[in-house]
XYZ file of C-alpha atoms in Angstrom:
241
model
C 0.000 0.000 0.000
C 1.380 3.402 -0.954
C 1.376 6.410 1.375
C -1.327 7.972 -0.820
C -3.522 4.872 -0.490
C -3.142 4.883 3.281
C -4.312 8.501 3.434
C -7.574 7.806 1.621
C -10.547 8.498 3.927
C -13.130 5.799 4.573
C -16.196 6.004 2.293
C -18.955 8.179 3.695
C -21.979 6.492 5.269
C -24.782 6.826 2.720
C -28.023 8.092 4.259
C -31.577 8.061 2.915
C -34.174 10.524 4.265
C -37.885 9.685 4.179
C -40.184 12.427 5.487
C -43.262 14.104 4.046
C -42.103 17.571 5.158
C -39.704 19.227 2.739
C -38.438 21.592 5.443
C -37.512 18.660 7.699
C -35.703 16.885 4.858
C -33.802 20.045 3.966
C -32.746 20.661 7.548
C -31.610 17.096 8.085
C -29.768 17.101 4.763
C -27.780 20.208 5.693
C -26.955 18.776 9.109
C -25.913 15.356 7.795
C -23.931 16.677 4.832
C -21.986 18.971 7.183
C -20.260 15.831 8.496
C -17.274 14.505 6.524
C -18.235 10.880 7.159
C -21.935 11.188 6.226
C -23.698 11.810 2.897
C -27.382 12.079 2.016
C -27.922 10.084 -1.193
C -31.723 9.959 -1.274
C -34.696 12.085 -0.222
C -38.274 10.797 -0.398
C -41.569 12.341 0.640
C -43.486 9.116 1.331
C -43.106 5.368 1.616
C -43.758 4.505 -2.006
C -41.278 7.095 -3.228
C -38.745 5.691 -0.752
C -39.185 2.111 -1.962
C -38.777 3.207 -5.578
C -35.761 5.376 -4.792
C -34.012 2.731 -2.740
C -34.405 0.263 -5.603
C -32.117 2.508 -7.658
C -29.923 4.120 -4.999
C -27.944 2.222 -2.370
C -28.057 3.527 1.193
C -26.488 2.302 4.426
C -28.884 3.934 6.887
C -32.410 5.244 6.291
C -34.001 7.856 8.552
C -37.701 7.034 8.369
C -40.560 9.280 9.460
C -43.418 7.362 11.107
C -46.446 9.443 10.216
C -46.733 9.992 6.459
C -49.733 10.015 4.113
C -50.236 6.893 2.034
C -47.687 4.312 3.107
C -46.466 5.200 6.594
C -43.011 4.622 8.004
C -43.862 1.374 9.758
C -45.201 -0.299 6.607
C -42.310 1.089 4.561
C -39.865 -0.345 7.112
C -41.528 -3.764 6.878
C -41.245 -3.769 3.087
C -37.626 -2.640 3.154
C -36.738 -5.331 5.675
C -38.295 -7.942 3.370
C -35.816 -6.793 0.723
C -32.972 -6.898 3.240
C -33.769 -10.493 4.233
C -33.869 -11.526 0.564
C -30.623 -9.737 -0.333
C -27.371 -11.542 -1.054
C -25.256 -11.934 2.098
C -22.539 -9.306 2.242
C -24.291 -6.961 -0.175
C -24.944 -3.345 0.724
C -28.688 -3.982 0.798
C -28.221 -6.844 3.255
C -26.628 -4.373 5.671
C -29.292 -1.662 5.362
C -30.347 -0.233 8.735
C -33.385 1.898 9.559
C -33.783 4.533 12.252
C -37.401 5.569 12.763
C -38.014 9.223 13.592
C -41.171 10.710 15.057
C -42.353 13.801 16.898
C -44.553 11.548 19.018
C -42.999 9.960 22.080
C -45.522 7.124 21.996
C -44.915 3.526 22.967
C -46.976 2.015 20.179
C -44.907 3.714 17.472
C -41.657 2.573 19.050
C -42.847 -1.007 19.430
C -44.265 -1.118 15.905
C -40.990 0.229 14.522
C -38.943 -2.377 16.353
C -41.270 -5.198 15.347
C -41.082 -3.997 11.729
C -37.307 -4.366 11.818
C -35.976 -0.903 12.667
C -32.615 -0.769 14.424
C -33.382 2.529 16.093
C -36.114 4.832 17.297
C -35.497 8.524 17.960
C -37.570 11.634 18.452
C -37.184 14.395 15.872
C -36.443 16.906 18.615
C -33.368 14.960 19.730
C -30.211 17.108 19.826
C -28.401 17.206 16.455
C -25.352 15.417 17.833
C -27.603 12.604 19.111
C -29.144 12.151 15.669
C -25.738 12.114 13.954
C -24.348 9.640 16.463
C -27.434 7.441 16.023
C -26.650 7.134 12.297
C -23.058 6.149 13.022
C -24.018 3.759 15.820
C -26.633 1.924 13.762
C -24.240 1.733 10.803
C -21.649 0.044 13.048
C -24.255 -2.565 13.955
C -25.430 -1.319 17.330
C -29.075 -0.474 17.889
C -30.407 2.828 19.181
C -33.618 3.358 21.109
C -34.464 6.789 22.462
C -33.585 6.629 26.174
C -36.884 8.283 27.082
C -38.864 5.426 25.559
C -36.810 2.305 26.154
C -37.708 1.208 29.663
C -41.292 2.456 29.580
C -41.958 0.829 26.229
C -40.675 -2.571 27.233
C -42.264 -2.463 30.676
C -45.572 -1.644 29.009
C -45.448 -4.530 26.529
C -43.669 -7.049 28.787
C -46.814 -9.147 29.464
C -47.391 -9.498 25.725
C -43.741 -10.306 25.030
C -43.570 -12.961 27.723
C -46.767 -14.786 26.711
C -46.106 -18.507 26.012
C -45.206 -19.228 22.389
C -42.972 -21.476 20.303
C -40.696 -18.512 19.663
C -40.322 -17.855 23.375
C -39.482 -21.524 24.001
C -36.714 -21.297 21.404
C -35.411 -18.119 22.993
C -35.415 -19.735 26.452
C -33.229 -22.545 25.110
C -30.941 -20.060 23.377
C -30.511 -18.005 26.547
C -29.660 -21.180 28.484
C -26.882 -21.854 25.950
C -25.033 -18.674 26.960
C -21.924 -19.014 29.087
C -21.888 -17.377 32.517
C -19.962 -14.365 31.209
C -22.145 -14.082 28.104
C -25.221 -14.121 30.347
C -23.777 -11.262 32.398
C -23.211 -9.239 29.214
C -26.683 -10.209 27.956
C -28.315 -8.785 31.097
C -26.337 -5.544 30.868
C -27.287 -5.106 27.197
C -30.908 -5.628 28.245
C -30.513 -2.802 30.745
C -29.414 -0.491 27.942
C -25.697 -0.320 28.665
C -23.249 0.434 25.855
C -20.128 -1.625 25.218
C -17.865 0.859 27.085
C -20.271 0.828 30.041
C -20.392 -2.983 30.043
C -16.592 -3.110 29.881
C -16.306 -0.795 32.885
C -18.957 -2.710 34.836
C -17.340 -6.117 34.305
C -13.695 -4.912 34.285
C -13.202 -6.161 30.727
C -11.703 -4.605 27.627
C -14.088 -3.237 25.007
C -12.663 -5.744 22.514
C -13.605 -8.594 24.832
C -17.099 -7.186 25.294
C -17.520 -6.925 21.507
C -16.532 -10.582 21.200
C -19.111 -11.580 23.809
C -21.794 -9.465 22.108
C -21.039 -11.176 18.803
C -21.423 -14.614 20.419
C -24.698 -13.556 22.057
C -26.121 -12.247 18.776
C -25.170 -15.519 17.085
C -26.528 -17.830 19.801
C -29.807 -15.903 20.091
C -30.106 -15.518 16.284
C -30.682 -11.824 17.022
C -30.341 -9.168 14.339
C -29.101 -6.458 16.703
C -29.123 -5.208 20.287
C -32.793 -4.243 20.088
C -33.676 -7.892 19.566
C -31.439 -8.892 22.477
C -33.403 -6.543 24.734
C -36.732 -7.885 23.474
C -35.575 -11.492 24.031
C -34.532 -10.578 27.577
C -38.089 -9.444 28.294
C -39.635 -12.413 26.484
C -37.686 -14.896 28.558
C -38.146 -13.102 31.869
C -34.420 -12.419 32.212
C -35.388 -8.796 32.807
C -38.520 -7.979 34.772
C -40.667 -4.884 34.212
C -40.388 -2.014 36.621
């Protein structure tokens, strides 16, 4: 590798914006494009326009408004995740992540977004730096749920999540397959701790924590940290309240 090659910056994270308000899209575009590692590659005013646009333009992370006329953000997320599941492993589409944005701090929107396959849920009035970091975090493979909604949301739906089902039985078996250390990390993820916080809590290196998280995701067949949290509630590993 030449010195010139080594100096080449990493490719920018490609971001799609889906929101029915032009002013919101414009503001987000200016904010995102002000960052050297982020680039808006698509703007869409509704779900159908987003699906058509994302068929022609590759994105890494999509910021998805919930409340839109016609096809809303939840249905659009479901349809995009169907494409993601059908995509060739390792392709850009297979790695597509969605962060759902809303002005409504309502449990049902957050839960619907997560069940549809979103890797994040944030309020539109979140500080700019929080929004930018959410894009980067989701792109790296970590999930983001607005702190104000996480615990209340899952406490609210815990009885539904923990109802007996074949899926829950499978998850119980998967959780039992975790090693003692993996189970400790699993519980801390379920409490909303980040990798650095888990590392500090367990006196481990962040690299070791990342390894444990990878094993947990694999053993639980979980797509991301959001699913780990949901499985923790399903199996009773974390109790409401």
